[in-house]
Coordinates of C-alpha atoms in Angstrom, one line a residue:
Chain A
M181 CA 44.4 -28.0 -10.1
A182 CA 43.6 -30.8 -7.8
A183 CA 42.0 -30.0 -4.5
N184 CA 41.9 -33.7 -3.5
D185 CA 45.7 -33.8 -3.0
F186 CA 45.5 -30.9 -0.5
D187 CA 47.7 -31.8 2.4
I188 CA 46.8 -29.4 5.1
H189 CA 49.5 -30.6 7.5
Y190 CA 52.2 -29.9 4.9
V191 CA 50.8 -26.4 4.0
A192 CA 50.5 -25.5 7.7
D193 CA 54.1 -26.4 8.1
L194 CA 55.1 -24.1 5.2
A195 CA 53.1 -21.3 6.8
R196 CA 54.7 -21.9 10.2
L197 CA 51.2 -22.2 11.7
Q198 CA 50.4 -24.7 14.4
L199 CA 46.9 -26.2 14.0
T200 CA 45.1 -28.5 16.4
P201 CA 43.8 -31.8 14.9
E202 CA 40.3 -30.4 15.1
E203 CA 41.4 -27.2 13.2
E204 CA 43.1 -29.4 10.6
Q205 CA 40.0 -31.3 10.0
R206 CA 37.6 -28.4 9.9
L207 CA 39.9 -26.1 7.8
G208 CA 40.7 -29.0 5.5
S209 CA 37.0 -29.6 4.6
Q210 CA 36.2 -25.9 4.3
L211 CA 39.3 -25.3 2.0
G212 CA 38.2 -28.3 -0.1
N213 CA 34.9 -26.4 -0.8
I214 CA 36.7 -23.1 -1.5
L215 CA 39.2 -24.8 -3.8
G216 CA 36.3 -26.5 -5.6
Y217 CA 34.7 -23.1 -6.1
V218 CA 37.9 -21.5 -7.6
E219 CA 38.2 -24.4 -10.0
Q220 CA 35.9 -22.2 -12.2
L221 CA 39.0 -20.2 -13.3
R222 CA 40.1 -23.2 -15.4
T223 CA 37.2 -22.4 -17.8
V224 CA 38.5 -18.9 -18.5
D225 CA 40.6 -18.6 -21.7
V226 CA 43.8 -16.8 -20.5
S227 CA 46.0 -17.6 -23.5
G228 CA 48.1 -14.6 -24.4
V229 CA 46.9 -12.7 -21.4
E230 CA 49.6 -10.9 -19.3
P231 CA 49.2 -11.3 -15.5
T232 CA 48.4 -8.2 -13.4
S233 CA 50.2 -7.9 -10.1
H234 CA 49.3 -4.2 -9.6
A235 CA 46.5 -2.3 -11.2
F236 CA 48.9 0.7 -11.8
P237 CA 52.4 -0.7 -11.9
L238 CA 54.9 2.0 -11.0
V239 CA 58.5 1.1 -11.7
N240 CA 61.8 2.5 -10.3
V241 CA 60.1 4.5 -7.5
T242 CA 63.0 6.1 -5.7
R243 CA 63.6 9.0 -3.4
P244 CA 66.7 11.2 -3.2
D245 CA 69.6 9.4 -1.5
V246 CA 69.6 11.5 1.6
A247 CA 69.9 10.2 5.1
R248 CA 66.7 10.5 7.1
P249 CA 66.1 9.7 10.8
G250 CA 64.8 6.2 11.4
I251 CA 62.8 5.0 14.3
P252 CA 64.9 5.4 17.5
Q253 CA 66.1 2.1 19.1
E254 CA 64.1 2.6 22.3
E255 CA 60.8 3.0 20.3
A256 CA 61.7 0.1 18.0
L257 CA 62.0 -2.1 21.0
Q258 CA 58.9 -0.7 22.9
N259 CA 56.6 -3.5 21.6
A260 CA 59.2 -6.3 21.9
P261 CA 57.9 -9.4 23.7
L262 CA 61.4 -10.0 25.1
K263 CA 64.3 -7.6 25.1
S264 CA 67.6 -7.1 26.8
N265 CA 70.5 -4.7 26.3
G266 CA 68.8 -2.9 23.5
L267 CA 68.2 -6.2 21.6
F268 CA 65.3 -8.5 20.7
I269 CA 65.7 -11.8 22.6
V270 CA 64.9 -15.0 20.6
P271 CA 65.5 -18.7 21.1
K272 CA 69.0 -19.9 20.1
I273 CA 69.2 -20.2 16.3
V274 CA 72.7 -21.7 15.8
E275 CA 73.9 -24.6 18.0
Chain B
M221 CA 21.6 16.8 19.0
L222 CA 25.0 18.1 18.1
H223 CA 26.3 14.6 17.5
R224 CA 23.9 14.2 14.6
L225 CA 25.4 17.0 12.5
T226 CA 27.3 16.2 9.4
V227 CA 31.0 17.3 9.2
S228 CA 30.0 20.2 6.9
E229 CA 27.3 21.3 9.3
L230 CA 29.7 21.0 12.3
V231 CA 32.4 23.0 10.5
D232 CA 29.9 25.7 9.8
Q233 CA 28.9 26.0 13.5
L234 CA 32.5 25.8 14.7
G235 CA 33.4 28.5 12.2
R236 CA 30.7 30.8 13.6
R237 CA 31.8 29.9 17.1
Q238 CA 28.3 28.6 17.9
V239 CA 29.9 25.4 19.3
S240 CA 33.4 24.6 20.4
A241 CA 35.6 21.6 19.4
R242 CA 35.3 20.5 23.0
E243 CA 31.5 20.4 22.8
A244 CA 31.7 18.5 19.5
L245 CA 33.9 15.9 21.0
E246 CA 31.8 15.7 24.2
S247 CA 28.7 15.1 22.0
C248 CA 30.5 12.0 20.5
L249 CA 31.8 10.8 23.9
G250 CA 28.3 11.2 25.3
Q251 CA 26.8 9.2 22.5
I252 CA 29.4 6.5 22.9
G253 CA 28.6 6.4 26.6
R254 CA 24.9 6.0 26.0
I255 CA 24.9 3.4 23.2
D256 CA 28.3 1.7 22.7
G257 CA 27.5 -0.9 25.3
Q258 CA 24.9 -2.2 22.9
L259 CA 26.6 -1.2 19.6
K260 CA 30.2 -2.2 20.4
A261 CA 31.8 -0.2 17.6
F262 CA 34.8 0.9 19.6
L263 CA 37.5 -1.4 20.9
S264 CA 38.8 1.5 23.0
H265 CA 39.1 5.2 23.0
D266 CA 41.3 7.7 24.9
P267 CA 39.1 10.6 26.0
A268 CA 42.0 12.5 27.6
D269 CA 44.1 12.5 24.4
A270 CA 41.1 13.4 22.3
M271 CA 40.1 16.3 24.7
A272 CA 43.7 17.7 24.5
Q273 CA 43.4 17.7 20.7
A274 CA 39.9 19.4 20.9
D275 CA 41.3 22.0 23.3
A276 CA 44.1 22.7 20.9
A277 CA 41.6 23.1 18.1
D278 CA 39.6 25.6 20.3
R279 CA 42.8 27.6 20.9
D280 CA 43.4 27.7 17.1
L281 CA 39.8 28.8 16.5
A282 CA 40.1 31.5 19.2
A283 CA 43.3 32.7 17.6
G284 CA 41.5 33.2 14.3
V285 CA 42.5 30.1 12.4
T286 CA 39.8 29.4 9.8
H287 CA 38.5 26.3 8.1
A288 CA 39.8 27.6 4.8
E289 CA 43.3 27.0 6.4
K290 CA 42.4 23.9 8.4
P291 CA 39.3 22.3 6.8
L292 CA 38.6 19.9 9.6
L293 CA 39.6 22.1 12.5
G294 CA 37.8 20.7 15.6
V295 CA 36.0 17.8 13.9
P296 CA 36.2 14.4 15.8
I297 CA 37.1 11.6 13.4
A298 CA 37.6 8.0 14.6
L299 CA 39.9 5.2 13.1
K300 CA 39.6 1.6 12.2
D301 CA 41.9 -0.5 14.3
V302 CA 44.2 -1.1 11.4
L303 CA 45.7 2.4 11.1
C304 CA 48.7 3.5 13.2
H305 CA 48.0 6.4 15.6
R306 CA 51.1 7.3 17.6
G307 CA 50.9 6.4 21.3
Q308 CA 47.6 4.5 20.8
P309 CA 46.9 0.8 20.8
L310 CA 46.7 -1.1 17.5
N311 CA 45.4 -4.6 17.3
C312 CA 43.8 -5.2 13.9
G313 CA 41.0 -6.9 15.7
S314 CA 43.5 -9.7 16.6
K315 CA 45.0 -11.2 19.7
I316 CA 48.4 -11.6 18.0
L317 CA 49.4 -8.0 18.4
G318 CA 49.2 -8.2 22.2
N319 CA 49.6 -4.8 23.8
F320 CA 51.0 -3.1 20.7
I321 CA 51.3 0.7 20.8
S322 CA 51.9 2.5 17.5
P323 CA 55.3 4.1 17.5
Y324 CA 54.3 6.4 14.6
N325 CA 51.4 7.9 12.7
A326 CA 49.9 6.7 9.5
T327 CA 50.1 9.3 6.7
V328 CA 46.3 9.6 6.8
V329 CA 46.5 10.4 10.5
E330 CA 49.1 13.1 9.9
K331 CA 47.0 14.6 7.2
L332 CA 43.8 14.6 9.3
Q333 CA 45.7 16.2 12.2
A334 CA 47.3 18.8 9.9
A335 CA 43.8 19.7 8.7
G336 CA 42.8 20.2 12.4
A337 CA 40.8 17.0 13.0
V338 CA 40.5 15.5 16.5
V339 CA 41.6 11.9 15.8
F340 CA 40.4 9.4 18.3
G341 CA 39.3 5.9 19.0
R342 CA 40.0 2.3 17.8
L343 CA 37.1 0.9 15.8
N344 CA 36.3 -2.8 15.7
M345 CA 36.9 -4.9 12.6
D346 CA 37.2 -8.4 11.3
E347 CA 40.6 -9.7 12.3
F348 CA 43.2 -8.3 9.9
A349 CA 40.3 -7.0 7.8
M350 CA 39.4 -10.5 6.8
G351 CA 35.6 -10.8 6.8
S352 CA 32.3 -9.3 5.9
S353 CA 30.5 -9.1 9.2
T354 CA 32.9 -8.0 11.9
E355 CA 32.2 -11.4 13.5
N356 CA 35.9 -12.3 13.0
S357 CA 37.0 -9.7 15.5
A358 CA 39.0 -11.5 18.3
F359 CA 37.3 -9.2 20.8
F360 CA 33.6 -9.0 20.1
T361 CA 31.0 -8.5 17.4
T362 CA 29.8 -5.0 16.5
R363 CA 26.0 -4.7 15.9
N364 CA 24.1 -2.9 13.2
P365 CA 22.6 0.3 14.6
W366 CA 19.4 -0.3 12.7
D367 CA 18.9 -3.7 14.3
I368 CA 21.2 -5.0 16.9
T369 CA 20.4 -8.7 16.1
R370 CA 22.2 -8.1 12.7
I371 CA 25.7 -7.6 11.6
P372 CA 27.1 -4.2 10.5
G373 CA 29.0 -5.7 7.6
G374 CA 32.7 -5.8 7.5
S375 CA 35.5 -5.7 7.7
S376 CA 35.2 -2.1 8.7
G377 CA 32.0 -2.8 10.7
G378 CA 33.0 -0.6 13.6
S379 CA 33.8 2.4 11.3
A380 CA 30.4 2.1 9.6
A381 CA 28.3 1.5 12.7
A382 CA 30.0 4.4 14.6
V383 CA 29.0 6.9 11.8
A384 CA 25.5 5.5 11.4
A385 CA 25.0 5.7 15.1
N386 CA 26.5 9.3 15.3
E387 CA 29.3 8.3 17.7
A388 CA 31.8 10.1 15.4
F389 CA 31.2 12.7 12.7
A390 CA 33.2 10.6 10.3
T391 CA 35.6 7.6 10.4
L392 CA 38.3 6.0 8.3
G393 CA 38.3 2.4 7.2
S394 CA 40.1 0.2 4.7
D395 CA 38.7 -1.6 1.7
T396 CA 40.4 -4.7 0.1
G397 CA 37.4 -6.4 -1.4
G398 CA 34.5 -4.2 -0.2
S399 CA 35.3 -3.6 3.4
I400 CA 34.3 0.1 3.2
R401 CA 31.4 0.0 0.7
Q402 CA 29.7 -3.2 2.1
P403 CA 29.4 -2.0 5.7
A404 CA 28.5 1.5 4.5
A405 CA 25.6 0.0 2.6
L406 CA 24.5 -2.2 5.4
C407 CA 24.6 0.6 8.0
G408 CA 23.3 3.4 5.8
C409 CA 26.2 5.7 5.4
V410 CA 28.4 7.0 2.5
G411 CA 31.7 5.0 2.0
L412 CA 34.4 5.5 -0.6
K413 CA 37.1 3.2 -1.8
P414 CA 39.5 5.5 -3.6
T415 CA 41.4 4.5 -6.7
Y416 CA 44.4 2.3 -5.8
G417 CA 47.3 4.6 -5.0
R418 CA 45.1 7.7 -4.4
V419 CA 45.6 7.5 -0.6
S420 CA 48.9 6.6 1.0
R421 CA 48.9 3.2 2.7
Y422 CA 51.8 4.2 5.0
G423 CA 50.8 3.2 8.5
L424 CA 48.0 0.9 7.3
V425 CA 48.6 -2.7 8.4
A426 CA 48.8 -4.6 5.1
F427 CA 46.3 -7.4 4.3
A428 CA 46.6 -7.6 0.4
S429 CA 49.0 -4.9 -0.7
S430 CA 47.8 -4.7 -4.3
L431 CA 44.2 -4.3 -3.3
D432 CA 44.1 -2.3 0.0
Q433 CA 43.0 1.3 0.1
I434 CA 42.0 3.6 3.0
G435 CA 38.8 5.6 2.7
P436 CA 36.1 7.6 4.6
F437 CA 32.7 6.8 6.1
T438 CA 30.5 9.8 6.4
K439 CA 26.9 10.9 6.8
S440 CA 26.9 12.8 3.4
T441 CA 28.6 12.8 0.1
R442 CA 29.9 16.4 0.7
D443 CA 31.7 15.1 3.9
A444 CA 33.2 12.2 1.9
A445 CA 34.5 14.6 -0.7
L446 CA 36.0 16.8 2.0
I447 CA 37.8 14.0 3.8
T448 CA 39.0 12.3 0.6
R449 CA 40.5 15.7 -0.4
T450 CA 42.3 15.8 2.9
I451 CA 43.8 12.3 2.9
S452 CA 44.6 11.9 -0.8
G453 CA 47.9 12.7 -2.4
H454 CA 51.4 11.4 -3.2
D455 CA 53.5 10.1 -0.3
P456 CA 57.1 9.2 -0.8
R457 CA 56.7 6.7 2.0
D458 CA 54.3 4.6 -0.1
S459 CA 56.0 3.5 -3.3
T460 CA 52.6 2.6 -4.8
S461 CA 51.1 6.0 -4.1
L462 CA 50.2 7.9 -7.3
N463 CA 51.9 11.2 -8.1
E464 CA 48.8 12.9 -9.4
P465 CA 47.3 16.2 -8.3
V466 CA 44.3 16.1 -6.0
P467 CA 41.3 17.9 -7.4
D468 CA 38.9 19.9 -5.3
Y469 CA 36.3 17.2 -4.9
L470 CA 33.8 19.8 -3.5
A471 CA 33.9 21.9 -6.6
G472 CA 31.7 19.8 -8.8
L473 CA 28.9 19.2 -6.4
N474 CA 26.2 21.1 -8.3
G475 CA 23.3 18.7 -8.5
D476 CA 23.4 18.6 -12.3
L477 CA 23.9 15.2 -14.1
R478 CA 23.2 16.4 -17.6
G479 CA 25.6 15.0 -20.1
L480 CA 26.7 12.2 -17.8
R481 CA 26.6 8.6 -19.1
L482 CA 25.9 5.8 -16.6
G483 CA 26.3 2.1 -17.3
L484 CA 24.2 -0.7 -15.9
A485 CA 26.2 -3.9 -15.8
K486 CA 23.9 -6.7 -16.9
E487 CA 26.0 -9.2 -15.0
F488 CA 25.3 -7.4 -11.7
M489 CA 21.5 -7.5 -11.9
V490 CA 21.1 -11.3 -11.8
G491 CA 20.7 -14.3 -9.4
G492 CA 20.8 -14.0 -5.7
L493 CA 19.7 -10.4 -5.7
D494 CA 17.1 -9.6 -3.0
P495 CA 13.9 -8.3 -4.7
E496 CA 13.8 -5.2 -2.4
V497 CA 17.4 -4.4 -3.2
R498 CA 16.7 -4.8 -6.9
D499 CA 13.6 -2.5 -6.6
A500 CA 15.6 0.2 -4.7
V501 CA 18.4 0.1 -7.3
D502 CA 15.9 0.3 -10.2
A503 CA 14.3 3.3 -8.6
A504 CA 17.7 4.9 -8.1
V505 CA 18.5 4.5 -11.7
K506 CA 15.3 6.2 -12.7
K507 CA 16.0 9.0 -10.3
L508 CA 19.5 9.4 -11.9
Q509 CA 17.9 9.6 -15.3
E510 CA 15.5 12.3 -14.1
L511 CA 18.5 14.3 -12.9
G512 CA 19.8 14.3 -16.4
A513 CA 22.0 11.2 -16.7
T514 CA 21.7 8.8 -19.6
I515 CA 21.8 5.1 -19.0
E516 CA 23.1 2.3 -21.1
E517 CA 23.9 -1.3 -20.6
V518 CA 27.5 -2.4 -20.3
S519 CA 29.0 -5.8 -20.0
L520 CA 31.6 -7.0 -17.5
P521 CA 31.8 -10.6 -18.7
H522 CA 34.6 -11.7 -16.4
S523 CA 33.1 -10.3 -13.2
E524 CA 31.5 -13.7 -12.5
H525 CA 35.0 -14.9 -11.7
A526 CA 35.9 -11.9 -9.5
V527 CA 35.2 -13.7 -6.2
A528 CA 37.3 -16.8 -7.1
T529 CA 40.1 -14.5 -8.5
Y530 CA 40.0 -12.4 -5.3
Y531 CA 40.3 -15.3 -2.9
I532 CA 43.4 -16.5 -4.6
I533 CA 45.2 -13.2 -5.0
A534 CA 44.1 -11.7 -1.6
T535 CA 45.0 -14.8 0.4
A536 CA 48.4 -15.2 -1.5
E537 CA 49.3 -11.6 -0.6
A538 CA 48.0 -12.0 3.0
S539 CA 50.0 -15.1 3.6
A540 CA 53.2 -13.1 2.7
N541 CA 52.1 -10.0 4.6
L542 CA 51.2 -11.9 7.8
A543 CA 54.5 -13.7 7.9
R544 CA 55.8 -10.8 9.9
F545 CA 53.6 -11.8 12.9
D546 CA 56.1 -14.3 14.3
G547 CA 56.5 -13.2 17.9
V548 CA 60.0 -11.8 17.4
R549 CA 59.8 -8.0 17.3
Y550 CA 56.3 -7.1 18.6
G551 CA 53.0 -8.6 19.8
A552 CA 52.3 -11.7 21.7
R553 CA 54.8 -14.6 21.9
V554 CA 54.4 -18.2 22.8
A555 CA 57.8 -19.6 23.8
G556 CA 59.3 -22.5 21.9
A557 CA 62.5 -24.6 22.1
D558 CA 63.7 -23.1 18.8
P559 CA 62.6 -20.2 16.6
T560 CA 60.4 -22.4 14.3
E561 CA 58.5 -23.8 17.2
M562 CA 58.1 -20.3 18.6
Y563 CA 56.7 -19.0 15.3
E564 CA 54.3 -22.0 14.9
R565 CA 53.0 -21.8 18.5
T566 CA 52.7 -18.0 18.5
R567 CA 50.8 -17.9 15.2
G568 CA 48.7 -20.9 16.1
A569 CA 47.6 -19.2 19.4
G570 CA 47.5 -15.6 18.1
F571 CA 45.5 -15.9 14.8
G572 CA 41.7 -16.6 14.7
A573 CA 40.0 -19.2 12.4
E574 CA 39.4 -17.0 9.3
V575 CA 42.9 -15.7 9.3
K576 CA 44.3 -19.2 9.6
R577 CA 42.0 -20.3 6.7
R578 CA 43.3 -17.5 4.5
I579 CA 47.0 -18.0 5.4
I580 CA 46.6 -21.7 4.6
L581 CA 44.8 -21.0 1.3
G582 CA 47.3 -18.3 0.3
T583 CA 50.3 -20.5 1.2
Y584 CA 48.9 -23.3 -0.8
V585 CA 48.2 -21.3 -4.0
L586 CA 51.8 -19.9 -3.9
S587 CA 53.4 -23.3 -3.1
S588 CA 55.6 -25.1 -5.5
G589 CA 53.6 -27.0 -8.1
Y590 CA 50.4 -25.0 -7.7
Y591 CA 51.7 -21.4 -8.3
D592 CA 50.9 -21.5 -12.1
A593 CA 47.6 -23.2 -11.8
Y594 CA 46.2 -20.9 -9.1
Y595 CA 48.1 -17.7 -8.5
L596 CA 49.4 -17.0 -12.0
R597 CA 46.1 -17.9 -13.6
A598 CA 44.2 -15.6 -11.1
Q599 CA 46.5 -12.8 -12.0
K600 CA 45.7 -13.3 -15.7
V601 CA 41.9 -13.3 -15.0
R602 CA 42.5 -10.1 -13.0
T603 CA 43.9 -8.6 -16.2
L604 CA 40.6 -9.6 -18.0
I605 CA 38.5 -8.2 -15.2
R606 CA 40.4 -4.9 -15.4
Q607 CA 40.1 -4.7 -19.2
D608 CA 36.3 -5.2 -19.0
F609 CA 36.1 -2.1 -16.8
L610 CA 38.4 0.0 -19.0
E611 CA 36.4 -1.1 -22.0
A612 CA 33.1 -0.1 -20.3
F613 CA 34.6 3.3 -19.3
K614 CA 35.1 4.1 -23.0
K615 CA 31.3 4.2 -23.2
V616 CA 30.2 5.5 -19.8
D617 CA 31.4 7.8 -17.0
A618 CA 30.5 5.5 -14.2
I619 CA 28.8 2.2 -13.5
V620 CA 25.7 1.8 -11.2
S621 CA 25.0 -1.4 -9.3
P622 CA 23.7 -2.6 -5.9
T623 CA 26.5 -2.6 -3.3
T624 CA 25.4 -5.9 -1.7
P625 CA 23.0 -8.6 -2.8
T626 CA 20.9 -8.4 0.4
A627 CA 20.5 -6.0 3.4
A628 CA 22.2 -6.8 6.7
F629 CA 22.0 -10.4 7.7
K630 CA 21.6 -11.9 11.1
L631 CA 24.5 -12.5 13.5
G632 CA 25.8 -16.0 13.1
E633 CA 23.9 -16.6 9.8
K634 CA 27.0 -17.1 7.6
T635 CA 29.7 -17.9 10.1
Q636 CA 29.6 -21.7 9.5
D637 CA 30.0 -21.4 5.7
P638 CA 32.9 -19.2 4.7
L639 CA 32.1 -19.5 1.0
Q640 CA 28.6 -18.0 1.6
M641 CA 30.2 -15.2 3.5
Y642 CA 32.7 -14.5 0.6
L643 CA 29.8 -14.3 -1.8
S644 CA 28.3 -11.4 0.1
D645 CA 31.1 -9.3 -1.5
I646 CA 30.2 -10.3 -5.0
F647 CA 29.5 -6.7 -6.3
T648 CA 32.3 -5.0 -4.5
I649 CA 35.3 -7.2 -5.2
S650 CA 36.0 -6.5 -8.9
C651 CA 36.6 -2.8 -8.1
N652 CA 39.7 -3.7 -6.0
L653 CA 41.0 -6.1 -8.6
A654 CA 40.6 -3.5 -11.3
G655 CA 42.1 -0.8 -9.1
I656 CA 39.3 1.7 -9.9
S657 CA 37.2 3.9 -7.5
G658 CA 34.0 2.9 -5.9
L659 CA 31.4 4.6 -3.6
S660 CA 28.4 3.4 -1.8
L661 CA 25.5 5.6 -0.6
P662 CA 22.0 5.0 0.8
C663 CA 19.3 4.4 -1.8
G664 CA 16.4 3.1 0.3
F665 CA 15.3 0.7 3.0
T666 CA 13.8 -2.8 3.2
R667 CA 10.3 -2.7 4.6
E668 CA 10.2 -5.2 7.5
P669 CA 12.5 -4.9 9.3
K670 CA 13.7 -1.5 8.1
L671 CA 17.3 -1.9 7.0
P672 CA 19.4 0.3 4.7
I673 CA 20.1 -0.5 1.1
G674 CA 23.2 0.7 -0.7
L675 CA 23.8 1.9 -4.2
Q676 CA 27.3 1.4 -5.6
L677 CA 28.9 3.7 -8.1
L678 CA 32.0 2.5 -9.8
G679 CA 34.2 5.1 -11.4
Q680 CA 37.2 5.3 -13.7
P681 CA 40.7 5.3 -12.2
L682 CA 41.0 8.7 -10.5
G683 CA 37.3 9.2 -11.2
E684 CA 36.4 10.2 -7.7
S685 CA 35.1 13.7 -8.7
T686 CA 32.5 12.0 -11.0
L687 CA 31.4 9.7 -8.2
F688 CA 31.0 12.5 -5.8
R689 CA 29.1 14.6 -8.3
I690 CA 26.6 11.7 -9.0
A691 CA 26.2 10.8 -5.4
H692 CA 25.7 14.4 -4.3
A693 CA 23.0 15.0 -6.9
Y694 CA 21.2 11.8 -6.0
E695 CA 21.4 12.6 -2.3
Q696 CA 19.9 16.1 -2.8
A697 CA 17.0 14.5 -4.6
T698 CA 16.3 11.7 -2.2
P699 CA 15.5 11.5 1.6
W700 CA 17.4 8.3 2.6
H701 CA 20.5 9.8 4.1
R702 CA 18.4 11.9 6.5
D703 CA 16.8 8.9 8.3
V704 CA 18.5 8.2 11.7
A705 CA 19.1 4.7 12.9
P706 CA 17.3 3.7 16.1
L707 CA 20.6 3.8 18.0
G708 CA 21.6 7.1 16.3

């Protein structure tokens, strides 16, 4: 755990999140404080402790394999920022 | 003063045909018209749609449908802006959803409507439920109905303020680390975070999927029991929903606490606790003893690490859940030369400061080289926090604590220091990590200014019946819930 090597530019890139230089500066120092605070977890003895991802882990939750109506195409597209011919329009992905 | 009735009182009058569903809704709309300019609990509401539902309820009542068949027939109930209501806007207090209209209903909305409720309104919240004051809403800040210079709590601040100010007979909110119980305490109403999996999350916009639960805000414990009974139950559309029968939560409300064992967590009554809050909670504990409960000290030694654990787990899950807001299928979009640039610009322009802070933190703790040190370690501490509670519940039926360390703070007081804001959730957060049930109810007021104080009851997994029984008995023996806020 080393908060001092926190590279906000790199992490923002991973998160696909554009930040202004001011935001990088402000968030960087605030996150330094928060990471400093969570350092306390290093003092907890967790040897032999299993991680909890859900308080009540349910496994193999299935339903009968029966076709059900999905959301109609028109409704699925009703909130699209850009659409055409029943499709979502996005910038070109493959050259 | 129709708008000041509890749900149970309104149901009684509707059943006797003393009032109509239309009149009940009009009383809410009238109150919204009078005070919401100051309170700002509602982002929007659709009076025509609500009136059509109320008229349908009146037709049912005229045709002889009873509240035994539809327990909430004709009762106006408003929603936090994080729950899908078909044909209505949904923004999660954020700009990034643009002009989003829900294409379907959340399961809780279906269940309320099946029970006859008039479901209306979009209640303000911290953006994507991230915050403790509603100051992170991208639209405006909701005020506390007891003092409009103070925050209502958060993230479900609109839901709490609307009930405390009698703009709705009840509301729904969501609770990831205290977002129902904390604002309920600060606004002086009853709020329940059900056991994880008790209420379906289908149609709830996800913040931290392993912690989120939907629950009610009400003016009385009886109302909270009634609404929880309505919205609980297994849902095949939520794979984390528990397939357990829903008890009749109203059945055990008999005012008797004899034989009940209550725990006082010694770790919860220390540093940072406001003296007036401490006095109110001490007095509440004495009252619970008078009502027949026995009190013993319990220990939750890992609770001191709950806030740190929470801000790793919740932000990690949030960074994954909020990846879907990319400008492709819905919401606002900022154009870019390629998809990556479009995502980055859209998210940079659409998310507010707190959401960005948490996405960055969550991305970092999940990133290569840091996962084990932060995320995996936090999940292990979560196990220890949960074990503390399960161990305590071998000795006691419920745990009593303050809901918050102080009463409502001033607008702007904590906005510059995110860590201080996070620490205002110190008593509520471990409940979500452990997946147990938790309820807040009024237990007094500070003197000057007069602000509500909340008592938190933490119960076993699926222990909601016990929480309602304790809260109801306490409520019957104390006057706090009858006080009306200046804006009420």
